[in-house]
Tab-separated table of N, CA and C in Angstrom:
chain	number	residue	atom	x	y	z
A	1	MET	N	56.447	90.631	119.419
A	1	MET	CA	55.014	89.000	119.279
A	1	MET	C	55.415	88.208	120.316
A	2	ARG	N	54.570	87.453	120.822
A	2	ARG	CA	54.739	86.338	121.370
A	2	ARG	C	53.333	85.624	121.050
A	3	ALA	N	53.850	84.207	121.188
A	3	ALA	CA	53.365	83.053	120.536
A	3	ALA	C	53.297	82.116	121.560
A	4	VAL	N	52.126	81.347	121.721
A	4	VAL	CA	52.594	79.689	122.107
A	4	VAL	C	51.749	79.174	121.663
A	5	VAL	N	52.419	78.302	121.511
A	5	VAL	CA	52.302	76.641	119.994
A	5	VAL	C	51.780	75.554	121.029
A	6	GLN	N	51.331	75.225	121.217
A	6	GLN	CA	50.656	73.641	121.061
A	6	GLN	C	50.284	72.839	120.226
A	7	ARG	N	51.441	71.852	120.163
A	7	ARG	CA	51.149	70.394	119.630
A	7	ARG	C	49.681	69.927	119.727
A	8	VAL	N	48.982	69.499	119.116
A	8	VAL	CA	47.586	69.212	119.301
A	8	VAL	C	47.243	67.374	118.449
A	9	ASN	N	46.064	67.081	119.425
A	9	ASN	CA	45.622	66.074	117.731
A	9	ASN	C	44.655	67.340	117.276
A	10	TYR	N	43.569	67.097	117.687
A	10	TYR	CA	42.635	68.288	117.092
A	10	TYR	C	42.281	69.470	118.140
A	11	ALA	N	41.530	71.318	117.992
A	11	ALA	CA	41.325	71.996	117.907
A	11	ALA	C	39.870	72.177	117.608
A	12	LYS	N	38.917	72.880	118.399
A	12	LYS	CA	37.917	72.789	118.233
A	12	LYS	C	37.225	74.877	118.563
A	13	LEU	N	36.975	75.454	117.721
A	13	LEU	CA	36.690	76.594	118.052
A	13	LEU	C	34.995	77.288	117.970
A	14	SER	N	35.107	77.919	119.178
A	14	SER	CA	33.675	77.649	118.865
A	14	SER	C	33.406	79.758	119.714
A	15	VAL	N	32.346	80.726	119.125
A	15	VAL	CA	32.164	81.402	120.191
A	15	VAL	C	31.167	81.927	120.148
A	16	GLU	N	29.865	81.531	121.100
A	16	GLU	CA	28.916	81.629	121.404
A	16	GLU	C	27.956	80.566	121.497
A	17	ASP	N	28.566	79.808	121.352
A	17	ASP	CA	28.225	77.893	121.339
A	17	ASP	C	27.946	78.171	120.015
A	18	LYS	N	28.659	78.392	119.380
A	18	LYS	CA	28.125	78.171	117.642
A	18	LYS	C	29.563	77.742	116.677
A	19	PRO	N	30.129	76.823	115.988
A	19	PRO	CA	31.294	76.231	115.625
A	19	PRO	C	31.749	77.507	114.793
A	20	VAL	N	33.050	77.588	115.272
A	20	VAL	CA	33.622	78.462	114.239
A	20	VAL	C	35.085	77.842	113.001
A	21	SER	N	35.648	76.991	113.620
A	21	SER	CA	36.683	76.656	113.112
A	21	SER	C	37.303	74.754	113.845
A	22	GLN	N	37.455	74.558	113.400
A	22	GLN	CA	38.154	73.304	113.708
A	22	GLN	C	39.651	72.756	112.618
A	23	ILE	N	40.808	72.101	112.951
A	23	ILE	CA	41.959	71.278	112.984
A	23	ILE	C	41.801	70.349	113.469
A	24	GLY	N	42.740	69.216	112.953
A	24	GLY	CA	43.345	67.732	113.631
A	24	GLY	C	44.659	67.828	113.046
A	25	GLU	N	45.357	67.101	113.389
A	25	GLU	CA	47.282	66.921	113.621
A	25	GLU	C	47.912	68.290	113.537
A	26	GLY	N	47.998	68.894	113.864
A	26	GLY	CA	48.973	70.469	114.184
A	26	GLY	C	49.367	70.903	114.912
A	27	TYR	N	49.132	72.398	115.089
A	27	TYR	CA	49.284	73.753	115.623
A	27	TYR	C	48.203	74.543	116.560
A	28	LEU	N	47.939	74.519	117.617
A	28	LEU	CA	46.665	75.391	118.178
A	28	LEU	C	47.987	76.943	118.689
A	29	VAL	N	47.745	78.166	117.679
A	29	VAL	CA	49.026	79.038	117.588
A	29	VAL	C	48.392	80.146	118.851
A	30	PHE	N	48.283	80.129	119.367
A	30	PHE	CA	47.895	81.776	120.372
A	30	PHE	C	49.055	82.977	120.255
A	31	VAL	N	48.536	83.914	119.228
A	31	VAL	CA	49.432	85.661	119.141
A	31	VAL	C	48.782	86.832	120.652
A	32	GLY	N	49.789	86.933	120.844
A	32	GLY	CA	49.408	88.552	120.988
A	32	GLY	C	50.628	89.430	120.597
A	33	TYR	N	50.535	90.092	120.654
A	33	TYR	CA	51.315	91.497	120.483
A	33	TYR	C	50.911	92.559	121.005
A	34	ASN	N	52.866	93.189	121.167
A	34	ASN	CA	52.564	94.939	121.102
A	34	ASN	C	53.227	95.869	120.626
A	35	ASN	N	53.051	96.967	121.815
A	35	ASN	CA	52.946	98.725	120.980
A	35	ASN	C	53.563	98.251	119.054
A	36	ASP	N	55.416	97.667	120.130
A	36	ASP	CA	56.570	98.065	118.915
A	36	ASP	C	56.753	96.559	118.438
A	37	ASP	N	55.015	95.562	117.736
A	37	ASP	CA	55.884	94.549	116.973
A	37	ASP	C	55.628	95.181	115.632
A	38	THR	N	55.863	94.602	114.465
A	38	THR	CA	55.842	94.982	113.071
A	38	THR	C	55.448	93.415	112.483
A	39	THR	N	55.228	94.076	110.681
A	39	THR	CA	55.257	92.587	110.130
A	39	THR	C	56.112	92.188	110.007
A	40	GLU	N	57.815	92.479	110.033
A	40	GLU	CA	58.191	92.047	109.834
A	40	GLU	C	58.756	90.896	110.528
A	41	ILE	N	58.560	91.612	112.037
A	41	ILE	CA	58.764	89.777	113.461
A	41	ILE	C	57.328	89.175	112.795
A	42	CYS	N	56.124	89.431	112.951
A	42	CYS	CA	55.525	88.479	112.667
A	42	CYS	C	56.008	87.481	111.473
A	43	LYS	N	56.274	87.576	110.376
A	43	LYS	CA	57.201	86.986	109.389
A	43	LYS	C	58.377	86.156	110.181
A	44	TYR	N	59.112	86.704	110.836
A	44	TYR	CA	60.360	84.962	111.609
A	44	TYR	C	59.538	84.847	112.428
A	45	ILE	N	58.486	85.350	113.518
A	45	ILE	CA	57.659	84.245	114.318
A	45	ILE	C	57.193	83.274	113.898
A	46	VAL	N	56.070	83.588	112.731
A	46	VAL	CA	55.463	82.402	111.543
A	46	VAL	C	56.119	80.718	110.891
A	47	ASP	N	57.915	82.066	110.782
A	47	ASP	CA	58.449	81.434	110.311
A	47	ASP	C	59.085	79.894	110.752
A	48	ARG	N	59.342	80.806	112.342
A	48	ARG	CA	60.041	79.703	113.227
A	48	ARG	C	58.826	78.500	114.286
A	49	ILE	N	57.676	78.591	113.748
A	49	ILE	CA	57.001	77.580	113.824
A	49	ILE	C	56.734	77.054	113.002
A	50	ILE	N	56.229	77.412	111.350
A	50	ILE	CA	56.314	76.033	110.560
A	50	ILE	C	57.463	75.469	110.545
A	51	GLY	N	59.096	75.994	110.778
A	51	GLY	CA	60.164	75.493	110.885
A	51	GLY	C	60.533	74.251	111.972
A	52	MET	N	59.658	74.469	113.160
A	52	MET	CA	60.067	73.864	114.631
A	52	MET	C	60.197	72.132	114.094
A	53	ARG	N	60.224	71.624	114.660
A	53	ARG	CA	60.872	70.250	114.446
A	53	ARG	C	60.088	69.653	115.811
A	54	ILE	N	59.687	69.443	116.148
A	54	ILE	CA	58.450	69.193	117.137
A	54	ILE	C	57.406	67.727	117.093
A	55	PHE	N	57.707	67.090	116.178
A	55	PHE	CA	56.868	66.082	116.088
A	55	PHE	C	57.926	64.550	115.485
A	56	LYS	N	57.394	63.719	116.294
A	56	LYS	CA	58.242	62.779	116.376
A	56	LYS	C	58.629	62.396	115.183
A	57	ASP	N	59.740	61.291	114.885
A	57	ASP	CA	60.628	60.935	113.745
A	57	ASP	C	59.627	59.388	113.409
A	58	GLU	N	60.626	58.396	112.638
A	58	GLU	CA	60.715	56.966	113.366
A	58	GLU	C	61.726	56.551	113.918
A	59	ASN	N	62.112	57.202	114.457
A	59	ASN	CA	63.208	56.664	115.392
A	59	ASN	C	62.707	57.186	117.037
A	60	ASN	N	61.285	57.894	116.967
A	60	ASN	CA	60.396	58.241	118.358
A	60	ASN	C	61.240	60.076	118.809
A	61	LYS	N	61.869	60.488	117.721
A	61	LYS	CA	62.938	61.540	117.997
A	61	LYS	C	61.855	63.062	117.819
A	62	LEU	N	62.096	63.698	118.061
A	62	LEU	CA	60.912	65.050	118.169
A	62	LEU	C	62.232	65.857	117.026
A	63	ASN	N	61.650	65.294	115.401
A	63	ASN	CA	62.575	65.785	114.337
A	63	ASN	C	61.940	66.171	112.838
A	64	LYS	N	60.653	66.144	112.996
A	64	LYS	CA	59.246	66.488	112.010
A	64	LYS	C	58.713	67.638	112.039
A	65	SER	N	58.662	68.385	111.105
A	65	SER	CA	58.477	69.708	111.058
A	65	SER	C	57.208	69.867	111.057
A	66	LEU	N	56.253	70.712	110.805
A	66	LEU	CA	55.024	70.817	110.345
A	66	LEU	C	54.451	69.753	109.318
A	67	THR	N	54.816	70.435	108.096
A	67	THR	CA	55.269	70.220	106.963
A	67	THR	C	55.966	68.982	106.734
A	68	ASP	N	56.318	68.340	107.354
A	68	ASP	CA	56.738	67.319	107.235
A	68	ASP	C	55.731	65.890	107.599
A	69	VAL	N	54.513	66.275	108.819
A	69	VAL	CA	54.030	65.808	109.307
A	69	VAL	C	52.236	65.777	108.060
A	70	GLY	N	51.818	67.315	107.331
A	70	GLY	CA	51.262	67.681	106.864
A	70	GLY	C	49.667	68.335	108.199
A	71	GLY	N	50.767	68.502	109.014
A	71	GLY	CA	50.194	69.428	109.715
A	71	GLY	C	48.790	70.617	109.754
A	72	GLU	N	48.386	70.772	110.535
A	72	GLU	CA	47.292	71.716	110.165
A	72	GLU	C	46.896	73.267	111.373
A	73	VAL	N	47.388	73.737	110.790
A	73	VAL	CA	47.543	75.330	112.042
A	73	VAL	C	46.536	75.828	112.454
A	74	MET	N	45.931	76.619	113.825
A	74	MET	CA	44.746	77.527	114.207
A	74	MET	C	45.202	78.328	114.754
A	75	VAL	N	44.986	79.408	114.431
A	75	VAL	CA	45.850	80.682	115.290
A	75	VAL	C	44.888	81.726	115.509
A	76	VAL	N	44.593	81.648	116.587
A	76	VAL	CA	43.825	82.130	117.631
A	76	VAL	C	44.688	83.845	119.047
A	77	SER	N	43.897	85.374	118.389
A	77	SER	CA	44.134	85.879	118.629
A	77	SER	C	44.737	85.805	120.381
A	78	ASN	N	45.604	86.387	121.315
A	78	ASN	CA	45.207	86.301	123.078
A	78	ASN	C	46.332	87.838	123.582
A	79	PHE	N	45.441	88.497	123.806
A	79	PHE	CA	45.840	89.823	124.165
A	79	PHE	C	46.450	89.148	125.702
A	80	THR	N	46.241	89.132	125.969
A	80	THR	CA	46.501	88.560	127.267
A	80	THR	C	47.918	88.166	127.714
A	81	LEU	N	48.361	87.490	126.884
A	81	LEU	CA	49.762	86.810	126.511
A	81	LEU	C	50.760	88.070	126.877
A	82	TYR	N	49.949	89.130	126.786
A	82	TYR	CA	51.165	90.377	127.681
A	82	TYR	C	51.216	91.013	128.585
A	83	GLY	N	50.016	89.835	130.044
A	83	GLY	CA	49.342	89.994	131.364
A	83	GLY	C	50.888	90.327	131.800
A	84	ASN	N	50.678	91.198	132.481
A	84	ASN	CA	51.880	91.034	133.789
A	84	ASN	C	50.706	91.142	135.545
A	85	ALA	N	51.245	89.970	135.596
A	85	ALA	CA	50.764	89.040	137.039
A	85	ALA	C	51.186	89.960	138.265
A	86	PHE	N	52.288	90.237	137.899
A	86	PHE	CA	53.703	89.982	139.469
A	86	PHE	C	53.520	91.620	140.447
A	87	SER	N	52.221	92.432	139.928
A	87	SER	CA	52.211	93.638	140.639
A	87	SER	C	50.985	93.921	140.731
A	88	GLY	N	50.719	93.473	141.591
A	88	GLY	CA	49.318	93.542	142.466
A	88	GLY	C	48.404	92.267	141.698
A	89	ARG	N	47.130	92.659	142.315
A	89	ARG	CA	46.019	90.811	142.549
A	89	ARG	C	45.553	90.483	140.706
A	90	ARG	N	45.163	92.207	140.634
A	90	ARG	CA	44.377	91.945	138.852
A	90	ARG	C	45.594	91.882	137.226
A	91	PRO	N	45.540	91.985	136.359
A	91	PRO	CA	46.696	91.829	135.281
A	91	PRO	C	46.776	92.854	135.199
A	92	ASP	N	48.071	93.702	134.536
A	92	ASP	CA	48.121	94.262	134.030
A	92	ASP	C	48.599	94.748	132.342
A	93	PHE	N	47.515	94.771	131.472
A	93	PHE	CA	47.285	94.502	130.403
A	93	PHE	C	48.055	95.561	129.204
A	94	SER	N	48.615	96.791	130.067
A	94	SER	CA	49.166	97.763	129.621
A	94	SER	C	50.504	97.628	128.344
A	95	LYS	N	50.770	96.697	127.701
A	95	LYS	CA	52.061	96.208	127.112
A	95	LYS	C	51.479	95.444	126.164
A	96	SER	N	50.059	95.175	126.385
A	96	SER	CA	49.714	94.925	124.984
A	96	SER	C	48.722	95.585	124.151
A	97	ALA	N	49.162	94.758	122.995
A	97	ALA	CA	48.967	96.050	121.827
A	97	ALA	C	47.362	96.937	122.199
A	98	HIS	N	46.979	97.742	121.051
A	98	HIS	CA	45.598	98.360	121.016
A	98	HIS	C	45.523	98.096	120.512
A	99	PHE	N	43.449	97.708	119.945
A	99	PHE	CA	43.399	96.839	118.574
A	99	PHE	C	43.844	97.397	117.793
A	100	ASP	N	44.421	98.362	117.854
A	100	ASP	CA	44.132	99.157	115.872
A	100	ASP	C	45.459	98.837	115.724
A	101	THR	N	46.084	98.213	116.782
A	101	THR	CA	47.759	97.654	115.935
A	101	THR	C	47.874	96.877	115.331
A	102	ALA	N	47.058	95.967	116.984
A	102	ALA	CA	47.075	94.810	116.991
A	102	ALA	C	46.052	93.861	116.204
A	103	LYS	N	44.618	94.347	115.340
A	103	LYS	CA	43.816	93.645	114.420
A	103	LYS	C	44.478	93.730	113.210
A	104	PRO	N	45.827	94.679	112.682
A	104	PRO	CA	46.871	94.396	111.685
A	104	PRO	C	47.277	93.614	111.179
A	105	LEU	N	48.364	93.620	112.895
A	105	LEU	CA	48.806	92.299	112.512
A	105	LEU	C	48.714	91.218	113.104
A	106	TYR	N	47.693	90.679	113.668
A	106	TYR	CA	47.168	89.369	113.991
A	106	TYR	C	46.559	88.813	112.472
A	107	ASP	N	45.567	90.055	111.181
A	107	ASP	CA	45.284	89.525	109.688
A	107	ASP	C	46.765	89.359	109.154
A	108	PHE	N	47.562	90.080	109.160
A	108	PHE	CA	48.884	89.748	108.537
A	108	PHE	C	49.633	88.676	108.710
A	109	THR	N	50.086	87.963	109.863
A	109	THR	CA	50.035	86.401	110.954
A	109	THR	C	49.608	85.779	109.969
A	110	VAL	N	47.922	85.822	110.507
A	110	VAL	CA	46.756	84.944	109.311
A	110	VAL	C	48.188	84.746	108.256
A	111	LYS	N	47.726	85.757	107.351
A	111	LYS	CA	48.299	85.751	106.174
A	111	LYS	C	49.190	84.692	105.613
A	112	GLU	N	50.256	85.416	106.451
A	112	GLU	CA	51.541	84.555	106.205
A	112	GLU	C	51.426	83.417	106.368
A	113	PHE	N	51.038	82.572	107.593
A	113	PHE	CA	50.689	81.409	107.109
A	113	PHE	C	49.541	80.804	106.235
A	114	GLU	N	48.896	81.507	105.516
A	114	GLU	CA	48.009	80.848	104.543
A	114	GLU	C	49.215	80.735	103.835
A	115	ASN	N	49.797	81.499	103.248
A	115	ASN	CA	50.465	81.646	102.181
A	115	ASN	C	51.855	80.678	102.194
A	116	ARG	N	52.196	80.151	103.485
A	116	ARG	CA	53.121	79.040	103.834
A	116	ARG	C	52.277	77.488	103.603
A	117	LEU	N	51.393	78.085	103.904
A	117	LEU	CA	50.620	76.767	104.461
A	117	LEU	C	48.982	76.388	103.808
A	118	GLY	N	48.578	77.117	102.659
A	118	GLY	CA	47.451	76.704	102.450
A	118	GLY	C	46.029	77.330	102.870
A	119	LYS	N	45.615	76.375	104.035
A	119	LYS	CA	44.766	76.708	104.670
A	119	LYS	C	45.059	76.371	105.964
A	120	VAL	N	44.260	77.687	106.440
A	120	VAL	CA	44.437	77.955	108.335
A	120	VAL	C	43.625	78.195	108.447
A	121	ALA	N	42.847	77.729	109.937
A	121	ALA	CA	41.915	77.936	110.805
A	121	ALA	C	42.243	78.914	111.978
A	122	THR	N	40.707	79.955	111.887
A	122	THR	CA	41.121	81.056	112.331
A	122	THR	C	40.500	81.497	114.338
A	123	GLY	N	40.734	82.473	114.894
A	123	GLY	CA	39.396	82.196	116.055
A	123	GLY	C	38.557	83.664	115.308
A	124	VAL	N	37.989	84.159	116.432
A	124	VAL	CA	37.627	85.456	115.889
A	124	VAL	C	38.010	87.207	116.825
A	125	PHE	N	38.658	87.580	115.891
A	125	PHE	CA	39.387	88.620	116.586
A	125	PHE	C	38.848	89.484	118.061
A	126	GLY	N	39.162	89.576	119.047
A	126	GLY	CA	38.304	90.229	120.195
A	126	GLY	C	37.114	89.764	119.959
A	127	ALA	N	36.914	88.211	119.971
A	127	ALA	CA	35.325	88.049	120.529
A	127	ALA	C	35.900	87.024	121.554
A	128	HIS	N	34.936	86.846	122.446
A	128	HIS	CA	34.891	85.396	124.003
A	128	HIS	C	35.177	84.466	123.226
A	129	MET	N	36.328	83.502	123.183
A	129	MET	CA	36.396	82.345	122.244
A	129	MET	C	36.037	80.954	123.246
A	130	HIS	N	35.724	80.097	122.823
A	130	HIS	CA	35.986	78.607	124.052
A	130	HIS	C	36.330	77.648	123.131
A	131	ILE	N	37.861	76.823	123.520
A	131	ILE	CA	38.583	76.142	122.234
A	131	ILE	C	38.268	74.451	123.232
A	132	ASP	N	37.855	73.455	122.362
A	132	ASP	CA	38.608	72.094	122.928
A	132	ASP	C	39.503	71.754	122.425
A	133	MET	N	39.990	71.013	122.959
A	133	MET	CA	41.674	70.967	122.562
A	133	MET	C	42.347	69.434	123.427
A	134	SER	N	43.058	68.750	122.281
A	134	SER	CA	43.602	67.480	122.904
A	134	SER	C	45.424	67.563	122.369
A	135	ASN	N	45.424	68.491	123.517
A	135	ASN	CA	47.071	68.321	123.679
A	135	ASN	C	47.727	67.244	123.702
A	136	ASP	N	49.133	67.468	122.484
A	136	ASP	CA	49.663	66.094	122.105
A	136	ASP	C	51.078	66.546	122.830
A	137	GLY	N	51.738	65.299	123.666
A	137	GLY	CA	52.830	65.251	124.410
A	137	GLY	C	52.624	65.612	125.877
A	138	PRO	N	52.353	66.701	126.723
A	138	PRO	CA	51.789	67.483	125.902
A	138	PRO	C	53.784	67.942	125.584
A	139	ILE	N	52.852	69.208	124.524
A	139	ILE	CA	53.987	70.014	123.910
A	139	ILE	C	53.270	71.287	123.290
A	140	THR	N	54.082	71.978	124.581
A	140	THR	CA	54.502	73.606	124.344
A	140	THR	C	55.421	73.879	124.688
A	141	MET	N	55.113	75.724	123.365
A	141	MET	CA	56.209	76.182	123.124
A	141	MET	C	55.997	77.682	122.993
A	142	ILE	N	56.854	78.008	124.274
A	142	ILE	CA	56.764	80.108	123.521
A	142	ILE	C	57.952	80.103	122.938
A	143	LEU	N	57.353	81.303	121.593
A	143	LEU	CA	58.076	81.768	120.512
A	143	LEU	C	57.747	83.934	121.239
A	144	GLU	N	59.516	84.357	121.143
A	144	GLU	CA	58.859	85.923	121.020
A	144	GLU	C	59.981	86.304	120.607
A	145	LYS	N	59.741	87.282	119.610
A	145	LYS	CA	60.683	88.697	119.593
A	145	LYS	C	60.689	90.047	119.665
């Protein structure tokens, strides 16, 4: 599993010009899966994301977690995270999990965030999505297991 976490002031997601979800301060999390991923790996990555301390404290140090600041999360599936652009000019996505593997892992990941945080905004799995967001920092972290 590979996750790209962006600290945002807000994020709004739409599909075909129709609003789907939005968050305020928190994380926009893009997730991609390969065919070797498991629910245990998903749990591990969700735990790491929620526990990351990348919000500023009263001393202006990155020392607060998502839960410390009451932040929100938007989880968006992104199979292109496993794209390989180093061979030829057209990216190779063969390391990305197939739909039948990735969709249950995505659903599990969303459920893990919900179990830990209560409310989670999501994208639409497999859809062409548009995201309007304000990256805060910018702070972008890549997690993989």
